[in-house]
Short mmCIF file of C-alpha atoms and ligand atoms in Angstrom, two decimals:
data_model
loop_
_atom_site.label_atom_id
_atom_site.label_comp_id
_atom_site.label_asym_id
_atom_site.label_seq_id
_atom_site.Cartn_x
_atom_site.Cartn_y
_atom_site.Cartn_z
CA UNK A 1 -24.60 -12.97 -18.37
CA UNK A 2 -23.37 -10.28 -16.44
CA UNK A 3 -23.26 -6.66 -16.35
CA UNK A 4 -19.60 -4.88 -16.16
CA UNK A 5 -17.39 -2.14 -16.96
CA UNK A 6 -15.21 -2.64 -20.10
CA UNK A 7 -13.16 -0.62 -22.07
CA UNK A 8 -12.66 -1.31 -26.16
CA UNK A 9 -10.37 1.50 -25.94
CA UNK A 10 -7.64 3.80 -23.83
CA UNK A 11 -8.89 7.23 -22.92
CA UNK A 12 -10.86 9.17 -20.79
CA UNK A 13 -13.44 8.44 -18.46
CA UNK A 14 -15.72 8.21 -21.20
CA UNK A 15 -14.45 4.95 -22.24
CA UNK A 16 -15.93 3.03 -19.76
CA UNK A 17 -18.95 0.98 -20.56
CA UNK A 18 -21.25 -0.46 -18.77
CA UNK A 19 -22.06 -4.11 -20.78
CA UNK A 20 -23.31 -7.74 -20.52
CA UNK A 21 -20.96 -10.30 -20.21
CA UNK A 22 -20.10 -13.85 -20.22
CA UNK A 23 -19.12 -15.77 -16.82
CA UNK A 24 -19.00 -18.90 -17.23
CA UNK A 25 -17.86 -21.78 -15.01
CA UNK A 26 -14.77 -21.70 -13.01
CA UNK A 27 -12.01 -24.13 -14.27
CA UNK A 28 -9.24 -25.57 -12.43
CA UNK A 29 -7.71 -23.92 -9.47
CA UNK A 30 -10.54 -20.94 -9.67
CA UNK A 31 -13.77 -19.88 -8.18
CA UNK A 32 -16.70 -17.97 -9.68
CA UNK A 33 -17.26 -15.02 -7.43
CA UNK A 34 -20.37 -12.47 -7.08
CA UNK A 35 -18.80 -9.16 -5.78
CA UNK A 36 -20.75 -7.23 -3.33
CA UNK A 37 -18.44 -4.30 -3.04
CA UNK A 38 -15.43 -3.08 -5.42
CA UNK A 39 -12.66 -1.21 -4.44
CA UNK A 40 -11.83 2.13 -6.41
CA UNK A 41 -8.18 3.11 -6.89
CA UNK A 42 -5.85 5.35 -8.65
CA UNK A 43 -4.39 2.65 -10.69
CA UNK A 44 -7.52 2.23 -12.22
CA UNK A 45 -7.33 5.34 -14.08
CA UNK A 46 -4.07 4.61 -15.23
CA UNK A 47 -5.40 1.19 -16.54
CA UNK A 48 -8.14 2.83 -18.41
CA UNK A 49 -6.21 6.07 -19.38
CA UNK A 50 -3.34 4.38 -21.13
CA UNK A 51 -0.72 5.93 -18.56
CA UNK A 52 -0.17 1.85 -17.96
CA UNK A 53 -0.93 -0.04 -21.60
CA UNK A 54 -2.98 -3.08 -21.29
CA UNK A 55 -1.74 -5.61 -23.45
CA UNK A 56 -5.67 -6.42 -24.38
CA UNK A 57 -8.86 -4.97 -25.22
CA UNK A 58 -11.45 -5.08 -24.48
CA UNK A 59 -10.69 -5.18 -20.79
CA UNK A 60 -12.60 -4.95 -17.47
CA UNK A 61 -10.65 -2.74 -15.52
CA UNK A 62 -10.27 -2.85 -11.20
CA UNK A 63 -7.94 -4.55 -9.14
CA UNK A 64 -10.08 -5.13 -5.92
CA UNK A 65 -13.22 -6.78 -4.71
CA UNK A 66 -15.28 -8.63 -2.52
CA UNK A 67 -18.05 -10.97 -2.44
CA UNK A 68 -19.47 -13.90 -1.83
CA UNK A 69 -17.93 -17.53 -3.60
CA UNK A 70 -20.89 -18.89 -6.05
CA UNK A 71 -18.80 -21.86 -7.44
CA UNK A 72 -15.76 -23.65 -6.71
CA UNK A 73 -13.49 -25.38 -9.66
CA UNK A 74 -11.46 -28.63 -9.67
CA UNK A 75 -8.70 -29.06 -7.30
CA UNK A 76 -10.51 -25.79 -4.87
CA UNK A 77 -10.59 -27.33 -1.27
CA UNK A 78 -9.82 -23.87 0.99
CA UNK A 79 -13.16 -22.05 -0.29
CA UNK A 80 -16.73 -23.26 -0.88
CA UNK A 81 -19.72 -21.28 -1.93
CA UNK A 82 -21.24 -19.22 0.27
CA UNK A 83 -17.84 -18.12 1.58
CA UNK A 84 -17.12 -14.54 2.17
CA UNK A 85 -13.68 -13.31 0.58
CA UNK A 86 -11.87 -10.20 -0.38
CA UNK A 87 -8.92 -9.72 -3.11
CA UNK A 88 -5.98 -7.32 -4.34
CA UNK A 89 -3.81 -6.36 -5.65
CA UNK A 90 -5.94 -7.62 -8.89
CA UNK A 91 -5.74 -9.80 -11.17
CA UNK A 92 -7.90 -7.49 -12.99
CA UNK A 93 -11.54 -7.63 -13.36
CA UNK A 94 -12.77 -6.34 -10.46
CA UNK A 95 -15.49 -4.00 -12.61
CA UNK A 96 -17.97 -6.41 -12.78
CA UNK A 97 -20.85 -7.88 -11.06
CA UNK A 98 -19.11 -11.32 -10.97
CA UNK A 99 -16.21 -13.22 -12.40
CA UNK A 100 -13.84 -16.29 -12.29
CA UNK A 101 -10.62 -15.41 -10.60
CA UNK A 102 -7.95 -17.77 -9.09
CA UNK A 103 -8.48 -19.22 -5.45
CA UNK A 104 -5.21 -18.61 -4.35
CA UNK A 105 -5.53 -14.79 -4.66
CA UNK A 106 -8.43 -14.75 -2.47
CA UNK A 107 -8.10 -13.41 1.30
CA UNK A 108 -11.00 -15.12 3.64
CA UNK A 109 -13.09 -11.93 5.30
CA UNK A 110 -13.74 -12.55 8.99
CA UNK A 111 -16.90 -11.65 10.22
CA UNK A 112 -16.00 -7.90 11.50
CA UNK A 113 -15.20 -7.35 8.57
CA UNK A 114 -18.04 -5.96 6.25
CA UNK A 115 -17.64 -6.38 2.39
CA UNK A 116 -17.66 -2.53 1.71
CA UNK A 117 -14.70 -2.07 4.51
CA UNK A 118 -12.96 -5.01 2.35
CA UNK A 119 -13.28 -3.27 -0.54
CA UNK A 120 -12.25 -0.51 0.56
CA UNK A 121 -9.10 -1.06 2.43
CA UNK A 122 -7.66 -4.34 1.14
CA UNK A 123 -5.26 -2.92 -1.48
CA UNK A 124 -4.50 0.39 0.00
CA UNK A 125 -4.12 -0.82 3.37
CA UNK A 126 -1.56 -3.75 2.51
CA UNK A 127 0.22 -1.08 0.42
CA UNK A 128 0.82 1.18 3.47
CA UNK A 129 1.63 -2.14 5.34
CA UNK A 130 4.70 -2.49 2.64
CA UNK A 131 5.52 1.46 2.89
CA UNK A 132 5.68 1.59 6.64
CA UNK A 133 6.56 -2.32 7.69
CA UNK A 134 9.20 -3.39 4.51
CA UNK A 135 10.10 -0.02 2.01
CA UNK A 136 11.34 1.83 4.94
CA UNK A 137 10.26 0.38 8.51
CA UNK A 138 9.55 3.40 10.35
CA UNK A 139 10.72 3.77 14.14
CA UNK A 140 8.72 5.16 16.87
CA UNK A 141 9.61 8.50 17.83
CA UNK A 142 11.00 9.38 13.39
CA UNK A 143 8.67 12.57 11.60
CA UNK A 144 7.91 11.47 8.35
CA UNK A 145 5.98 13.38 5.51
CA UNK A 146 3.47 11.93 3.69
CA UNK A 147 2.05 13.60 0.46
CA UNK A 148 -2.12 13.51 -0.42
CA UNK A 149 -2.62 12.54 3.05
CA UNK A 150 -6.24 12.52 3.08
CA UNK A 151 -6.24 10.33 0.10
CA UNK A 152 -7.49 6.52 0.31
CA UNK A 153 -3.39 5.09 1.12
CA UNK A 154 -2.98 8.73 2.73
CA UNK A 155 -5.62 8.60 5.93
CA UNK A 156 -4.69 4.89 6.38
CA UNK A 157 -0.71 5.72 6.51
CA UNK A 158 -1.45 8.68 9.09
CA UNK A 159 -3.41 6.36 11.40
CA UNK A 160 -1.09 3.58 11.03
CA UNK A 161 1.88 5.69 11.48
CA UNK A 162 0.41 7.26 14.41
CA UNK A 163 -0.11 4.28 16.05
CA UNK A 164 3.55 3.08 15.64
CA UNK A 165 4.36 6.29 17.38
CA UNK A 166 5.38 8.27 14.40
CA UNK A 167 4.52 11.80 13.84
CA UNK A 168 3.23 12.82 10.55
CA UNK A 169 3.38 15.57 8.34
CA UNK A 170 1.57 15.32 5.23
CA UNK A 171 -0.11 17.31 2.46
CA UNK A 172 -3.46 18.08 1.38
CA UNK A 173 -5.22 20.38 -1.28
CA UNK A 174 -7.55 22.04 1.01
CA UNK A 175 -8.32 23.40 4.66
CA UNK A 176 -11.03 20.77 4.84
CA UNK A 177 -9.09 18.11 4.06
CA UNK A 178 -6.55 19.63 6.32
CA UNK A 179 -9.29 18.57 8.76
CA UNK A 180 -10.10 15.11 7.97
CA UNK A 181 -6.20 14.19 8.05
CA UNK A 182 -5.96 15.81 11.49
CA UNK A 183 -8.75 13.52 12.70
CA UNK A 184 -7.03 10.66 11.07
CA UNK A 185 -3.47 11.02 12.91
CA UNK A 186 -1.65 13.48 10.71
CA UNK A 187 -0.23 15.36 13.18
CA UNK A 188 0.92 18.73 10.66
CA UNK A 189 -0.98 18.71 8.37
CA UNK A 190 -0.07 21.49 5.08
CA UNK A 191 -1.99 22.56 2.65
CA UNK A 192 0.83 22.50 -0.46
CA UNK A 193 -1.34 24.26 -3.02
CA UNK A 194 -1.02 27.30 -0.71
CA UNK A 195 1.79 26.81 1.65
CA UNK A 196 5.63 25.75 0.68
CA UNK A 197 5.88 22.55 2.09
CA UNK A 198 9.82 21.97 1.47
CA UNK A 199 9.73 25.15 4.34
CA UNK A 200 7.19 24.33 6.54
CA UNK A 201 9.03 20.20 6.82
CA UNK A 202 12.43 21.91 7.68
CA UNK A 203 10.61 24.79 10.15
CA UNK A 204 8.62 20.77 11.87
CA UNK A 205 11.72 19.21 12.18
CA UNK A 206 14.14 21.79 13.53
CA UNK A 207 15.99 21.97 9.53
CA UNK A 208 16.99 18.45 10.00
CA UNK A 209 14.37 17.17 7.54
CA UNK A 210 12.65 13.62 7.53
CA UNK A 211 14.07 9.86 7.20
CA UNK A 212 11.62 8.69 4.60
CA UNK A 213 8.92 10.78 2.14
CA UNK A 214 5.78 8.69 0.99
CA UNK A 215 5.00 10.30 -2.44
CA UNK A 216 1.87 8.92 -4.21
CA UNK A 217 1.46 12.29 -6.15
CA UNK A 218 4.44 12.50 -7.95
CA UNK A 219 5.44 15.29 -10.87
CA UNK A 220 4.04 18.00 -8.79
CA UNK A 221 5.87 16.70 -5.69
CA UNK A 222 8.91 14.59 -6.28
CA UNK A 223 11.96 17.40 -6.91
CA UNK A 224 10.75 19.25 -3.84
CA UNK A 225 10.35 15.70 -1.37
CA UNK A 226 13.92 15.26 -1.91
CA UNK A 227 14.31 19.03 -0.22
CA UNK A 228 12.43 17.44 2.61
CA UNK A 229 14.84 14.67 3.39
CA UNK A 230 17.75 14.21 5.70
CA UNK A 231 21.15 13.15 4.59
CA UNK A 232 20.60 9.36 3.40
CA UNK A 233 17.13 9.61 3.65
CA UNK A 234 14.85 7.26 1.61
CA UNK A 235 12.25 8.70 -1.24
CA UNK A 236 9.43 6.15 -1.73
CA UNK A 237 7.37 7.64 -4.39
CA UNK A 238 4.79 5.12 -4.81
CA UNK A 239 2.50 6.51 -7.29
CA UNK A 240 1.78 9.04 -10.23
CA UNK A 241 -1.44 10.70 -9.23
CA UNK A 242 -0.32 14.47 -10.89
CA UNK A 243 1.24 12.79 -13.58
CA UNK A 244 5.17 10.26 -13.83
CA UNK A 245 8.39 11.71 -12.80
CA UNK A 246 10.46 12.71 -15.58
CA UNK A 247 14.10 10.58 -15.88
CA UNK A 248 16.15 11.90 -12.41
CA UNK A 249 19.72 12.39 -13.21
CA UNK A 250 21.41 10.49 -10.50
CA UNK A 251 23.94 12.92 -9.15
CA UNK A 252 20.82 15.25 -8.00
CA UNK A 253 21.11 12.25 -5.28
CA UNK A 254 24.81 12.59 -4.44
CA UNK A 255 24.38 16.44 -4.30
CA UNK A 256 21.20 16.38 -2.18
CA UNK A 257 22.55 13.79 0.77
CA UNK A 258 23.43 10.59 -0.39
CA UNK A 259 19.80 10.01 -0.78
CA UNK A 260 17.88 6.75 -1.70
CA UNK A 261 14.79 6.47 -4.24
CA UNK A 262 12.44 3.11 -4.72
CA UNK A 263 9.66 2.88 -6.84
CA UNK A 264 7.98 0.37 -5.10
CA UNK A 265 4.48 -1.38 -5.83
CA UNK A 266 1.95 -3.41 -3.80
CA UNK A 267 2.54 -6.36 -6.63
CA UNK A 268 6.10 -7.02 -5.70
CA UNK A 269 5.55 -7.00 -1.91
CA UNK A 270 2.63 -9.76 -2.22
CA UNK A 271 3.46 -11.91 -5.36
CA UNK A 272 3.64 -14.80 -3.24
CA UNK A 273 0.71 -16.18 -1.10
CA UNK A 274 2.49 -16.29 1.61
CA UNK A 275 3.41 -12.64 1.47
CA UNK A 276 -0.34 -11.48 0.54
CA UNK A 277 -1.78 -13.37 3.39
CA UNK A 278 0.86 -11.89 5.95
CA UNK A 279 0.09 -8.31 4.94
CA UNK A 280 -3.63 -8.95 5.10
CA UNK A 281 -3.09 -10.55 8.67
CA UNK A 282 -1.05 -7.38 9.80
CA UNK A 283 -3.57 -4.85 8.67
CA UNK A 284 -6.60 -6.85 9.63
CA UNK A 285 -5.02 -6.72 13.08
CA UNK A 286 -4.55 -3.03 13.16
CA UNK A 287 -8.24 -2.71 11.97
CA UNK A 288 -9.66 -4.84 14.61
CA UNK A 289 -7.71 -3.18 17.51
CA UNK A 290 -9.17 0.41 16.32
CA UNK A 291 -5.80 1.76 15.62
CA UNK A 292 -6.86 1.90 11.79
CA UNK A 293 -10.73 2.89 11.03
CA UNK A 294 -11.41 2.91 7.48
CA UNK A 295 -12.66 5.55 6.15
CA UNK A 296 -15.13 5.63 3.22
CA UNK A 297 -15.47 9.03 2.05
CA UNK A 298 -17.85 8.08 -1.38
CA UNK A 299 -19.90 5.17 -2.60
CA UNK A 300 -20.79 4.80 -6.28
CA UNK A 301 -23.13 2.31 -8.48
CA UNK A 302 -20.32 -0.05 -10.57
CA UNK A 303 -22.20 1.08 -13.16
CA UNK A 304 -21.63 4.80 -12.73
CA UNK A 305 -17.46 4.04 -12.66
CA UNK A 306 -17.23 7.09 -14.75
CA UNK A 307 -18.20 9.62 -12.27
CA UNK A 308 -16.17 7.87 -9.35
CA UNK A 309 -12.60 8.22 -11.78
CA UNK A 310 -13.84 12.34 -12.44
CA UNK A 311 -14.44 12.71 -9.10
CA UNK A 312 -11.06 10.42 -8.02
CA UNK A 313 -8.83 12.74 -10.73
CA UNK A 314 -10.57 15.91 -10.02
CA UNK A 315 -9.27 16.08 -6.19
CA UNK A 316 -12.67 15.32 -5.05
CA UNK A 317 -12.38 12.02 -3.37
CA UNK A 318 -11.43 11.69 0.26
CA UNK A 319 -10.66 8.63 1.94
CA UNK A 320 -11.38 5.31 0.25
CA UNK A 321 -13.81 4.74 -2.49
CA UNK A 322 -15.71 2.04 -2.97
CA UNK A 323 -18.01 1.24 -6.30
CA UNK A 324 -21.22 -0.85 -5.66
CA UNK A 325 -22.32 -3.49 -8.13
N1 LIG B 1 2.68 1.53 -5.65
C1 LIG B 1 1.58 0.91 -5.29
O1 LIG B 1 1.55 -0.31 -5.18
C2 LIG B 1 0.35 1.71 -5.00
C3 LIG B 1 -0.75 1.14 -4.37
C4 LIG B 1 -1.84 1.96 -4.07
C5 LIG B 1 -1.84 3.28 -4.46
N2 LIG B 1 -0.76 3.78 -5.11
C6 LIG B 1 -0.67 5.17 -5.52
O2 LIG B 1 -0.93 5.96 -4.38
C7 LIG B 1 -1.53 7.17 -4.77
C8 LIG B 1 -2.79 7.35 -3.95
O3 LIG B 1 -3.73 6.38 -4.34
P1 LIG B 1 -5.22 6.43 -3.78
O4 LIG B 1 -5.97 5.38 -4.54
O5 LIG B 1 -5.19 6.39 -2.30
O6 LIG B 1 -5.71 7.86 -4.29
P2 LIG B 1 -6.05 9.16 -3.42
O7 LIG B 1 -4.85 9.53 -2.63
O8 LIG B 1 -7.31 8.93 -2.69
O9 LIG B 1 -6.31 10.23 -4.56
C9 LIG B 1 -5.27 10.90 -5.15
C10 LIG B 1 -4.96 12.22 -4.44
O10 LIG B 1 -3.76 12.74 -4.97
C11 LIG B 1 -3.75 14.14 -4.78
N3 LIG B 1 -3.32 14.83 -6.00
C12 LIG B 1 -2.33 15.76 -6.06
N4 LIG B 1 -2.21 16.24 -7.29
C13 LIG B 1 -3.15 15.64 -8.04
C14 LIG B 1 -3.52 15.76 -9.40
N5 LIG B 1 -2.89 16.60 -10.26
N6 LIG B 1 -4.53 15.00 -9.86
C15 LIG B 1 -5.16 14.13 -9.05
N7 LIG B 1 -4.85 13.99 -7.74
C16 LIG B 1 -3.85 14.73 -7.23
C17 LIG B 1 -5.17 14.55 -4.41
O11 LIG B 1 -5.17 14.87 -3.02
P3 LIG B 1 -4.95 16.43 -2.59
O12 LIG B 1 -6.10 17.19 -3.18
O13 LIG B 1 -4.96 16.39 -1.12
O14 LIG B 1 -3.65 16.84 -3.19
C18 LIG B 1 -5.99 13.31 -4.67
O15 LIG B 1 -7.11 13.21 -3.83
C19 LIG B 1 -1.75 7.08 -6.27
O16 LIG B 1 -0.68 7.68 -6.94
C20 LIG B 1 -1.73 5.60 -6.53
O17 LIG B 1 -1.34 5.25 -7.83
C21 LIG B 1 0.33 3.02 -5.39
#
């Protein structure tokens, strides 16, 4: 047995509970895996909220991890125990001290790499390698606005950005995480619960507005991001974290531009092995050259999960979180 975080039912962070559970061995095509480090994201809450049903219950909840490889199942000839390995996006089950999970999802951790940095950059590092490499593959010398920029996805996309010779204009909810942007690559950084950041994006860029908006916050944001773009540009709202976008009527695109909208997710852009191990290989390069640190702004015990998704929701997080069995 194992301990873990389950939920028996949808709701608030109340629901998740810390209980003993059953391994087991791992069958064909899997490994048994101890986790040393589990990633925190947003889509967790949504898991255990409800915003995204799960069609069972109970259900341990978390899409990211990394450990160390106990046992090895038939047919498993990449990995044997003792190997170090990383995972996202999901399958889910990353609350938990250690589980079975399919080899082929697994992403081999070289040594520079320590478990907690895994954890903590894996999935929202590969998702800013699909926003800035595939969703819209910015250019060096574009300005390009990126919302809750201090955020776990946000300080990644500033450095990364940065380094690609983009400048970046993004949005925080405070002067001090105005700050920790700045030192993270965000070149203008605006504090939108204060300042009108459809104005201060036109003022940046001379009234000729950006290519591409990166919106992870969503209701609060996504009518006014479309203000921010240039004729034809492309709105990649990639995330809920104020709540979904209501239904857009589709001639608010004609009248704004001829814009473009995607709802993309990190699922999509690494179904396929091939395509999970080639985003992990581009971000693990911009890691080791320095151009991307990863920044952990909070660890938690696993078992306190509940206080890392009040803290997450609350606007109190910055950076990437990571939860420690
Ligand atoms: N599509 C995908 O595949 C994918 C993958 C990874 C993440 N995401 C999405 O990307 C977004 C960021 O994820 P993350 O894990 O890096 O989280 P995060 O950015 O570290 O945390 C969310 C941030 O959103 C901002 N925010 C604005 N209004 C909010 C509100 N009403 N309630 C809570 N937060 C609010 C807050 O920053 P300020 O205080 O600065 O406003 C908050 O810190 C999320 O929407 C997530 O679902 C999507």
């Amino acid at each position: 047995m194992v301990h873990a975080i389950r939920i028996h039912e949808h709701g608030g962070p109340e629901v998740l509970r810390w209980e003993e559970v059953e391994v087991g061995d791992p069958g064909p095509g899997e490994v048994r895996l101890r986790h040393t480090a589990v990633g925190l994201n947003y889509i967790d809450t949504y898991h255990r909220s409800g915003a995204y049903k799960l069609p069972q219950l109970p259900a341990i909840i978390g899409v990211e991890g990394a450990g160390v490889v106990e046992a090895v199942g038939e047919g498993v000839s990449a990995l044997a125990p003792g190997d170090r390995v990383g995972y996202a996006p999901g399958p889910m089950g990353s609350y938990a001290e250690a589980r079975l999970i399919a080899a082929d999802r697994l992403i081999p951790l070289p040594s520079w790499i320590d478990d907690r940095q895994a954890a903590a950059m894996l999935l929202q590092g590969m998702t800013v390698q699909a926003l800035l490499r595939s969703v819209y593959r910015v250019q060096a010398g574009e300005t390009i606005l990126v919302h809750a920029a201090a955020g776990g996805v946000g300080l990644i996309l500033c450095q990364w950005a940065k380094h690609l010779g983009v400048t970046v204009i993004g949005t925080v909810g405070s002067e001090e995480k105005a700050e920790i942007a700045r030192a993270h690559g965000c070149d203008h950084p605006i504090v939108y619960t204060r300042e009108n950041f459809v104005e201060r994006v036109r003022d940046l860029t001379g009234g000729a507005g950006v290519p591409v908006v990166y919106d992870g916050v969503g209701q609060t944001t996504f009518m006014a991001s479309l203000d921010c773009l240039r004729p034809r540009g492309l709105m990649a709202l990639f995330g809920a974290a104020s709540g979904p976008v209501p239904p857009l009527d589709l001639q608010v695109l004609a009248a704004k531009g001829s814009l473009y909208v995607t709802r993309p997710t990190i699922f999509s852009y690494t179904a396929k092995r091939e395509e999970l191990m080639a985003s992990a290989a581009d971000l693990f390069e911009v890691v080791h050259a320095g151009a991307v640190t990863i920044a952990i702004g909070q660890t938690f015990p696993l078992r306190d999960a509940a206080e890392a998704h009040r803290a997450l929701e609350a606007r109190r997080t910055t950076g990437s979180t990571v939860l420690l069995p």
